[in-house]
PDB file of C-alpha atoms and ligand atoms in Angstrom:
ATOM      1  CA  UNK W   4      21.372  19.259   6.604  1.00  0.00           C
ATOM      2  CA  UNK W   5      23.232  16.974   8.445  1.00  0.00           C
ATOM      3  CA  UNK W   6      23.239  13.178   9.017  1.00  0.00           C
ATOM      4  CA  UNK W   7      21.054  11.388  11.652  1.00  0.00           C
ATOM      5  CA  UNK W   8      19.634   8.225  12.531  1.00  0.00           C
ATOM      6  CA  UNK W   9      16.112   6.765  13.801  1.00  0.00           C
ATOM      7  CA  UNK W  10      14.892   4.410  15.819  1.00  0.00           C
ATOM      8  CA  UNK W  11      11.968   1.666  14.014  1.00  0.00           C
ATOM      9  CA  UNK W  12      10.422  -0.540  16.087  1.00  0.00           C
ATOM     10  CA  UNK W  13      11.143  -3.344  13.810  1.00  0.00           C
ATOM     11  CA  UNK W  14       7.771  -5.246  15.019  1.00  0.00           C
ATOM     12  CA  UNK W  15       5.584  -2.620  15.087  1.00  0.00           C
ATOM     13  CA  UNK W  16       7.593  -0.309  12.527  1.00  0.00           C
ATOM     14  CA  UNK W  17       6.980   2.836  14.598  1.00  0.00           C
ATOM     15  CA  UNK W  18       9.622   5.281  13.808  1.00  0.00           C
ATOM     16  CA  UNK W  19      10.520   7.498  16.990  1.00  0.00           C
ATOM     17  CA  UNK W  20      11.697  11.083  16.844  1.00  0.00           C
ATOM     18  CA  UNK W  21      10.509  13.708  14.601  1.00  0.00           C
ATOM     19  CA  UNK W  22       8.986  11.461  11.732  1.00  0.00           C
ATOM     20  CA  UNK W  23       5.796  12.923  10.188  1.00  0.00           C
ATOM     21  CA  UNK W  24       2.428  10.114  10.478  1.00  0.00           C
ATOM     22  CA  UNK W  25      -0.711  10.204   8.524  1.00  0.00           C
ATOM     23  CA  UNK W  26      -3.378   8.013   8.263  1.00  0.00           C
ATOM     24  CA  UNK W  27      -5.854   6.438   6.130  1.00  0.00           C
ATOM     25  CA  UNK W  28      -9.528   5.273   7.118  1.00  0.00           C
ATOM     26  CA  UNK W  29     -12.229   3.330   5.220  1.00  0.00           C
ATOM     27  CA  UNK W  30     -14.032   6.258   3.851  1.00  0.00           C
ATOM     28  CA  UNK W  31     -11.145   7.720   2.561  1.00  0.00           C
ATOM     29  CA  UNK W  32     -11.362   5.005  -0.381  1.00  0.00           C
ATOM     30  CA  UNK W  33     -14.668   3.368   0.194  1.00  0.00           C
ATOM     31  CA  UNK W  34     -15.328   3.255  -3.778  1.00  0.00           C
ATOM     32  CA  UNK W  35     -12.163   1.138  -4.170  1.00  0.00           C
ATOM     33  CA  UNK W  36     -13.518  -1.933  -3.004  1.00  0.00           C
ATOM     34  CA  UNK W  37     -15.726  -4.165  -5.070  1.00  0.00           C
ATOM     35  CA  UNK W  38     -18.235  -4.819  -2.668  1.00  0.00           C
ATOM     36  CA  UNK W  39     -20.315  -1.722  -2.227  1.00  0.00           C
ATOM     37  CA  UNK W  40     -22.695  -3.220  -0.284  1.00  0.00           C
ATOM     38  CA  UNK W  41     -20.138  -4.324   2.212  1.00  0.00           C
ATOM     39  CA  UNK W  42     -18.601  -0.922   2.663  1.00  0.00           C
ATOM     40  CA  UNK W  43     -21.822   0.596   3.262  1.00  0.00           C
ATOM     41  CA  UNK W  44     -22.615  -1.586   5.735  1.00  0.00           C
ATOM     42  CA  UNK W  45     -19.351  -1.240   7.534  1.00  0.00           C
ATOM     43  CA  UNK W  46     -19.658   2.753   7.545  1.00  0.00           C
ATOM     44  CA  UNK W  47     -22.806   2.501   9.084  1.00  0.00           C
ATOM     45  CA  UNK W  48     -21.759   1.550  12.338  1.00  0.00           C
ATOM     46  CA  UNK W  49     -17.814   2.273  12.120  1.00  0.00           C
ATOM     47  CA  UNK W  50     -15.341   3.800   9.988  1.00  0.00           C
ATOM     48  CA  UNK W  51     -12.139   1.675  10.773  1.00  0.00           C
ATOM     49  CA  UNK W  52      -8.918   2.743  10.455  1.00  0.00           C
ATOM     50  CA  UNK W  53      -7.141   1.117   7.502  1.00  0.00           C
ATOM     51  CA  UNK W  54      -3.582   1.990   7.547  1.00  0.00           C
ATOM     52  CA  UNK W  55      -0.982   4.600   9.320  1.00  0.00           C
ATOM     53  CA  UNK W  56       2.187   5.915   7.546  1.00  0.00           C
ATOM     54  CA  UNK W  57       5.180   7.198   9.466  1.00  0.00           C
ATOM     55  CA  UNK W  58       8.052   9.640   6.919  1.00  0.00           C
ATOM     56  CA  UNK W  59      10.909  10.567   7.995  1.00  0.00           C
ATOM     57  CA  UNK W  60      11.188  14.156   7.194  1.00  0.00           C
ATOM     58  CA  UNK W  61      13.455  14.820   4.789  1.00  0.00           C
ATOM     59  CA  UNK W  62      13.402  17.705   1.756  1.00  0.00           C
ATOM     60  CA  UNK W  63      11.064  15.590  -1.173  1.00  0.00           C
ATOM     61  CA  UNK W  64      14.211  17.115  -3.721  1.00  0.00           C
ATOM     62  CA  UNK W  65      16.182  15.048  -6.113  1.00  0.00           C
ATOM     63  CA  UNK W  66      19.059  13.717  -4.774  1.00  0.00           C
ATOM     64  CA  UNK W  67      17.498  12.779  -1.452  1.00  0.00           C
ATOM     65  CA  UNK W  68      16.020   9.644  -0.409  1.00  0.00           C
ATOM     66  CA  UNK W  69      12.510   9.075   1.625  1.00  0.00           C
ATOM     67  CA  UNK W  70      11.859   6.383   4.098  1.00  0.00           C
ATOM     68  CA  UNK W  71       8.495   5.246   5.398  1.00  0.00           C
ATOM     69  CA  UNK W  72       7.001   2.421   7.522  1.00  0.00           C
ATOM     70  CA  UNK W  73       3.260   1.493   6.512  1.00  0.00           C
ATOM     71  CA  UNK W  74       0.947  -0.361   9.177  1.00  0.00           C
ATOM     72  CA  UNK W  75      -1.877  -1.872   7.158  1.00  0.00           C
ATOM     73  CA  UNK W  76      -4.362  -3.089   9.743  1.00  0.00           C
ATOM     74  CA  UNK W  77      -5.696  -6.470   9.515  1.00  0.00           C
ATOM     75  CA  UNK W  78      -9.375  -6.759   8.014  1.00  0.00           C
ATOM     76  CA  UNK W  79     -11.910  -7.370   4.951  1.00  0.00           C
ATOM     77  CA  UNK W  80     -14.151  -5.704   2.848  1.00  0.00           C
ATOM     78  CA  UNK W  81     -16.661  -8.386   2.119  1.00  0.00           C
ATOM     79  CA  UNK W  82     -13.905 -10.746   0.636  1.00  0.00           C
ATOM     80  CA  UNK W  83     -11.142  -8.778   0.208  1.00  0.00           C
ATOM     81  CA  UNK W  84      -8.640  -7.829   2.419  1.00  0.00           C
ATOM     82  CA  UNK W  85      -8.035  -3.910   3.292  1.00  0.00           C
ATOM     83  CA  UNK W  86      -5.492  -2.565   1.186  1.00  0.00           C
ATOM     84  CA  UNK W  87      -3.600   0.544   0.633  1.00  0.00           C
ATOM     85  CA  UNK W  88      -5.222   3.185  -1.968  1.00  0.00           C
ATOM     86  CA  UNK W  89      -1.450   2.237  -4.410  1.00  0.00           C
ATOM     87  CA  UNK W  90      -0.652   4.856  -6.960  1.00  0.00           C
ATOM     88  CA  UNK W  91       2.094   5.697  -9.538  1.00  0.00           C
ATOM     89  CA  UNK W  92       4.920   7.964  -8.429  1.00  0.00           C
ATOM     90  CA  UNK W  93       4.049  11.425 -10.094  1.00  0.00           C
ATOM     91  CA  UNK W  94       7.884  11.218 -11.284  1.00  0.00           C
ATOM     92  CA  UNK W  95       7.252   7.820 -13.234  1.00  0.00           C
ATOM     93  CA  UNK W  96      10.803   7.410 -13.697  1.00  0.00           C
ATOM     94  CA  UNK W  97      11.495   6.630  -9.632  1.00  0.00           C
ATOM     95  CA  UNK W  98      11.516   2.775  -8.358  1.00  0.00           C
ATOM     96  CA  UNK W  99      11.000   2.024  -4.519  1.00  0.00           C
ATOM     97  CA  UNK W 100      12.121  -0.880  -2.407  1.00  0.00           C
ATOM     98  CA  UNK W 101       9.689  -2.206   0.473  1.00  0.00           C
ATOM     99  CA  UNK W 102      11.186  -4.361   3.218  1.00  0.00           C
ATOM    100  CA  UNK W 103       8.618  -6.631   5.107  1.00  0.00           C
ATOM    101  CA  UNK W 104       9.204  -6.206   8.720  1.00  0.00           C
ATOM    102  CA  UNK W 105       5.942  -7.758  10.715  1.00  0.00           C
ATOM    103  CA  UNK W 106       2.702  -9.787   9.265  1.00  0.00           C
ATOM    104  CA  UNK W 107       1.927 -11.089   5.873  1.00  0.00           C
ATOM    105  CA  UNK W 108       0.365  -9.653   2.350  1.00  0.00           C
ATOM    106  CA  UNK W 109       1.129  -9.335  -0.999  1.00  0.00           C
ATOM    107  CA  UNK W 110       2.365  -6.380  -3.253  1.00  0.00           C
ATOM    108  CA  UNK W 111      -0.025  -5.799  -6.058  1.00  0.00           C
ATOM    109  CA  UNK W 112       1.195  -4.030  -9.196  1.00  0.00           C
ATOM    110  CA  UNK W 113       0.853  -3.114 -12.387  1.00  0.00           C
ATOM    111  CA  UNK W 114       2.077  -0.747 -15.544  1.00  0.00           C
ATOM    112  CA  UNK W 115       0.265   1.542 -17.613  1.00  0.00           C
ATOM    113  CA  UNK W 116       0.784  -0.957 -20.517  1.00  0.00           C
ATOM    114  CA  UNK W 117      -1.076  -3.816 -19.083  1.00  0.00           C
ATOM    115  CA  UNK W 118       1.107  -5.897 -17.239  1.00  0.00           C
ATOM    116  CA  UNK W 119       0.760  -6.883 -13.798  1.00  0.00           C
ATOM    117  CA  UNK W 120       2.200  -8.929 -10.999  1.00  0.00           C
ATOM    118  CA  UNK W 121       1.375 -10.333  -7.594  1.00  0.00           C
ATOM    119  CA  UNK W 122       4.382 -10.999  -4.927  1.00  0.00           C
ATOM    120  CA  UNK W 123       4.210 -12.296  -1.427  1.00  0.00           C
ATOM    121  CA  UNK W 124       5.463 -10.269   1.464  1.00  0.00           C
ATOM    122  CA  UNK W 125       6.873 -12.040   4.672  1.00  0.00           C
ATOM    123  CA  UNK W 126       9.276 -10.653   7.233  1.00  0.00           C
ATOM    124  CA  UNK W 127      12.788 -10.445   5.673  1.00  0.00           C
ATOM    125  CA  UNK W 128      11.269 -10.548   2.354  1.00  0.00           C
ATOM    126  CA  UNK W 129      12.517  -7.682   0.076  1.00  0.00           C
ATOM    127  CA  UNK W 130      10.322  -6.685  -3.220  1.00  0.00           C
ATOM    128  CA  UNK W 131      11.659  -4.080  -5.768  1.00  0.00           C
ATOM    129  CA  UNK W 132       9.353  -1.701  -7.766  1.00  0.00           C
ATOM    130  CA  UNK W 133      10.933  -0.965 -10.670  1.00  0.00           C
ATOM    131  CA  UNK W 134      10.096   2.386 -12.296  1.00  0.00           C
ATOM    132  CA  UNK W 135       6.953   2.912 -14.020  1.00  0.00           C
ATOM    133  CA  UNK W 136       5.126   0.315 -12.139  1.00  0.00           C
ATOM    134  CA  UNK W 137       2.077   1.425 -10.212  1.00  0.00           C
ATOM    135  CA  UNK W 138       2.248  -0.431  -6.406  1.00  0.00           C
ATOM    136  CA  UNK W 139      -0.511  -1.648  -3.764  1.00  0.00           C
ATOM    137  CA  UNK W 140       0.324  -3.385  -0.786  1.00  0.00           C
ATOM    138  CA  UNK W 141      -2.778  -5.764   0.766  1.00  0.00           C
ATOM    139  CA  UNK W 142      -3.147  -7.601   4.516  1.00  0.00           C
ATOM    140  CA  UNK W 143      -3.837 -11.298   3.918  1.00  0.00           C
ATOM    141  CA  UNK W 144      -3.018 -11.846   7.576  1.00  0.00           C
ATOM    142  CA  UNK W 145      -4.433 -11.307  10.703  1.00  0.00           C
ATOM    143  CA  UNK W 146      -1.728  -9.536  12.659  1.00  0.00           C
ATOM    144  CA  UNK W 147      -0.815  -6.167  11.317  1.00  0.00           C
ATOM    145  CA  UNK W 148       1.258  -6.047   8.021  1.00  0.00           C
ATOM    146  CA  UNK W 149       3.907  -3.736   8.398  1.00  0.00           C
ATOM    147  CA  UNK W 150       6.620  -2.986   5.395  1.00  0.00           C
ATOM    148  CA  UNK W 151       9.702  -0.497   5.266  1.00  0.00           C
ATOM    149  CA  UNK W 152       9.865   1.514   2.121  1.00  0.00           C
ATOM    150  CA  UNK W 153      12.519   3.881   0.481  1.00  0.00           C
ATOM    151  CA  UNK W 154      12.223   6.713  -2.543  1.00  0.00           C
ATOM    152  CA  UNK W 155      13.648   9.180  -4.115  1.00  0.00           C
ATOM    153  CA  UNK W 156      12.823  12.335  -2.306  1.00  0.00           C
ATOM    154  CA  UNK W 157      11.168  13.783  -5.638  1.00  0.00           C
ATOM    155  CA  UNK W 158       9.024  10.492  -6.863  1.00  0.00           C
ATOM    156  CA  UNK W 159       5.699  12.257  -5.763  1.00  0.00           C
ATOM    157  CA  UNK W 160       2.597  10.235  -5.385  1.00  0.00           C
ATOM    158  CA  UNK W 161      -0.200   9.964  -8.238  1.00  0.00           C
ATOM    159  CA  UNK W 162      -3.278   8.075  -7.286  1.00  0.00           C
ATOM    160  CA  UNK W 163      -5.792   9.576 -10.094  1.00  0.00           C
ATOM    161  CA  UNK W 164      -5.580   6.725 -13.079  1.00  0.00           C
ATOM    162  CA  UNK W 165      -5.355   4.126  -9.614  1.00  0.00           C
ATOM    163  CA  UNK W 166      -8.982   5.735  -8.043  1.00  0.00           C
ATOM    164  CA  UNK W 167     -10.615   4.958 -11.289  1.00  0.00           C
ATOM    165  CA  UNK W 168      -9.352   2.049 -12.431  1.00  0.00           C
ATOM    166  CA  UNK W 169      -7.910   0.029  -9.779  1.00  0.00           C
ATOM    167  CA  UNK W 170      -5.495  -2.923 -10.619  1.00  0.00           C
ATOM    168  CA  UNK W 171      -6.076  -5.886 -12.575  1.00  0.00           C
ATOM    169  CA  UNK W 172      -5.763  -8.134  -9.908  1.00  0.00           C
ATOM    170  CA  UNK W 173      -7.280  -8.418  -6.542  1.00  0.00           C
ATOM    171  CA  UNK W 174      -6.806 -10.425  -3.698  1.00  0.00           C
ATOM    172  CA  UNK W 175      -9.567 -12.363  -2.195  1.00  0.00           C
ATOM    173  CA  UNK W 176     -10.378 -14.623   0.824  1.00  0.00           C
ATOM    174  CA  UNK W 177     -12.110 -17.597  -0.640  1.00  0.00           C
ATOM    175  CA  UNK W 178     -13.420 -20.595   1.429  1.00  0.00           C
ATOM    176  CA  UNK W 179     -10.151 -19.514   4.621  1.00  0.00           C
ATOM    177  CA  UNK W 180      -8.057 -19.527   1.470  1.00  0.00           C
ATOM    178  CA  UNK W 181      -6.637 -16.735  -0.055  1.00  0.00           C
ATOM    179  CA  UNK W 182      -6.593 -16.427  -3.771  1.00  0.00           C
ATOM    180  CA  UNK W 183      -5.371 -14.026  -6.081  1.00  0.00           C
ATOM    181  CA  UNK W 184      -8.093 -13.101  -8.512  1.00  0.00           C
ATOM    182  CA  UNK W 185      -8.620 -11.338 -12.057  1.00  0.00           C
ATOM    183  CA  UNK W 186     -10.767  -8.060 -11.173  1.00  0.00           C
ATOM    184  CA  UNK W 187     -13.616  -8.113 -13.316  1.00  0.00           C
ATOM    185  CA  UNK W 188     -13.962  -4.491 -13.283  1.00  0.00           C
ATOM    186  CA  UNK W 189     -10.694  -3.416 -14.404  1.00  0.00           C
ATOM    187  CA  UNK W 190     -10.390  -1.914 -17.798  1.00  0.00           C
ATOM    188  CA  UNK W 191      -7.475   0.139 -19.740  1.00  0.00           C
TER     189      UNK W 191
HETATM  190  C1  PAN D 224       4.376   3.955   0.429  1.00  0.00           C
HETATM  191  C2  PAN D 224       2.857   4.215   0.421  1.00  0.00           C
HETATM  192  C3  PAN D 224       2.130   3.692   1.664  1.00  0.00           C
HETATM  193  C4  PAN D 224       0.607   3.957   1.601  1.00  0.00           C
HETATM  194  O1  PAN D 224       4.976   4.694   1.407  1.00  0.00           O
HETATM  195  O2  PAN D 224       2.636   5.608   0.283  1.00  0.00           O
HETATM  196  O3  PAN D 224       2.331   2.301   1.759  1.00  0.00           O
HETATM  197  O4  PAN D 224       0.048   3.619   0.372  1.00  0.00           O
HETATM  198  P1  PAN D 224      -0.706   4.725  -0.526  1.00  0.00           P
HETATM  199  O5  PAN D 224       0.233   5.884  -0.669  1.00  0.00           O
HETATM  200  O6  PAN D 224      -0.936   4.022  -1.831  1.00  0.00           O
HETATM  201  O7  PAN D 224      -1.957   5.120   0.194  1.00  0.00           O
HETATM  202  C5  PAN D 224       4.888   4.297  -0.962  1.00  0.00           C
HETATM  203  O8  PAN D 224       4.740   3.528  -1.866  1.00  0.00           O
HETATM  204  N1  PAN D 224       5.426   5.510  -1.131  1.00  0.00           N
HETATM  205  O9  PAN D 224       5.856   5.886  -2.364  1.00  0.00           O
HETATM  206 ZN1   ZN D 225       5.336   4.509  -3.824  1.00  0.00          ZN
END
């Protein structure tokens, strides 16, 4: 292959030219969410659209590097804010960096030893995931929350052990304030 560039709308993080998209709605991870009863209210009238994801295609080999904007729409669940579904990378041995480009939110994470961390994400704010550490990005704002990521082309995504036991801490909107909270349901 040879070199290239793309354009990314640096506000909206759309990536022109021949970048692959997918997308992510509510019922695609309506059991993630601690309120139950709120999702099933919301999917009774609607079934929002969460978050979009544009890749640049490149081969997913070693040696190569993937880059992706996410657009995490602005909303709650009850009192949490909408979130990505996070995962491990199926290679556990592959970091990622995100750079914030638009809104505001926080990167959740966590390793399969226990630990865990929560880091704010504003525009021009850089976070590192080292390897091993599982990653979950969440919309505290209310403007879209858009980040710029980059992988190794082989990392893979793994969201099994993430579906079932989501991450030990959770980010909640608490009297207009957010808070970062111990999940009560979360056990290794
Ligand atoms: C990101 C994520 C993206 C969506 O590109 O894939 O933010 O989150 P989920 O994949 O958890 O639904 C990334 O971390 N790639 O490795
Ligand atoms: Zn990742």
């Amino acid at each position: 292959m040879d070199p290239f560039g793309r354009d990314i709308d640096l506000e909206s993080g759309i990536i022109e030219g021949a970048s692959e998209k997918w997308t992510r709605y509510l019922s695609d991870m309506k059991n993630m969410y601690q309120d139950q009863e709120a999702v099933e209210e919301i999917l009774d009238s609607e079934d929002p659209l969460l978050y979009e994801v544009y890749e640049i295609s490149v081969p997913k080999e070693s040696g190569q590097l993937l880059h992706c904007t996410t657009i995490l729409y602005p909303g709650k669940v009850g009192n949490e804010y909408y979130m990505t579904k996070g995962h491990y990378h199926e290679r556990k041995d592959t970091a990622e960096s995100y750079l914030c480009l638009s809104g505001r939110g926080y990167l959740l994470t966590q390793t399969e030893d226990g630990d865990s961390d929560a880091l704010r994400m504003v525009p021009g704010r850089l976070v590192y995931i080292p390897p091993y550490w599982a990653h979950r990005t969440v919309n505290t704002g209310d403007e879209p929350f858009v980040f710029f990521g980059v992988y190794p082309g082989d990392a893979g995504h793994d969201y099994g052990s993430i579906e079932e036991i989501g991450f030990p801490k959770m980010i909640l909107e608490e009297d207009g304030e957010t808070v970062v909270r111990k999940n009560p349901d979360y056990e290794v």
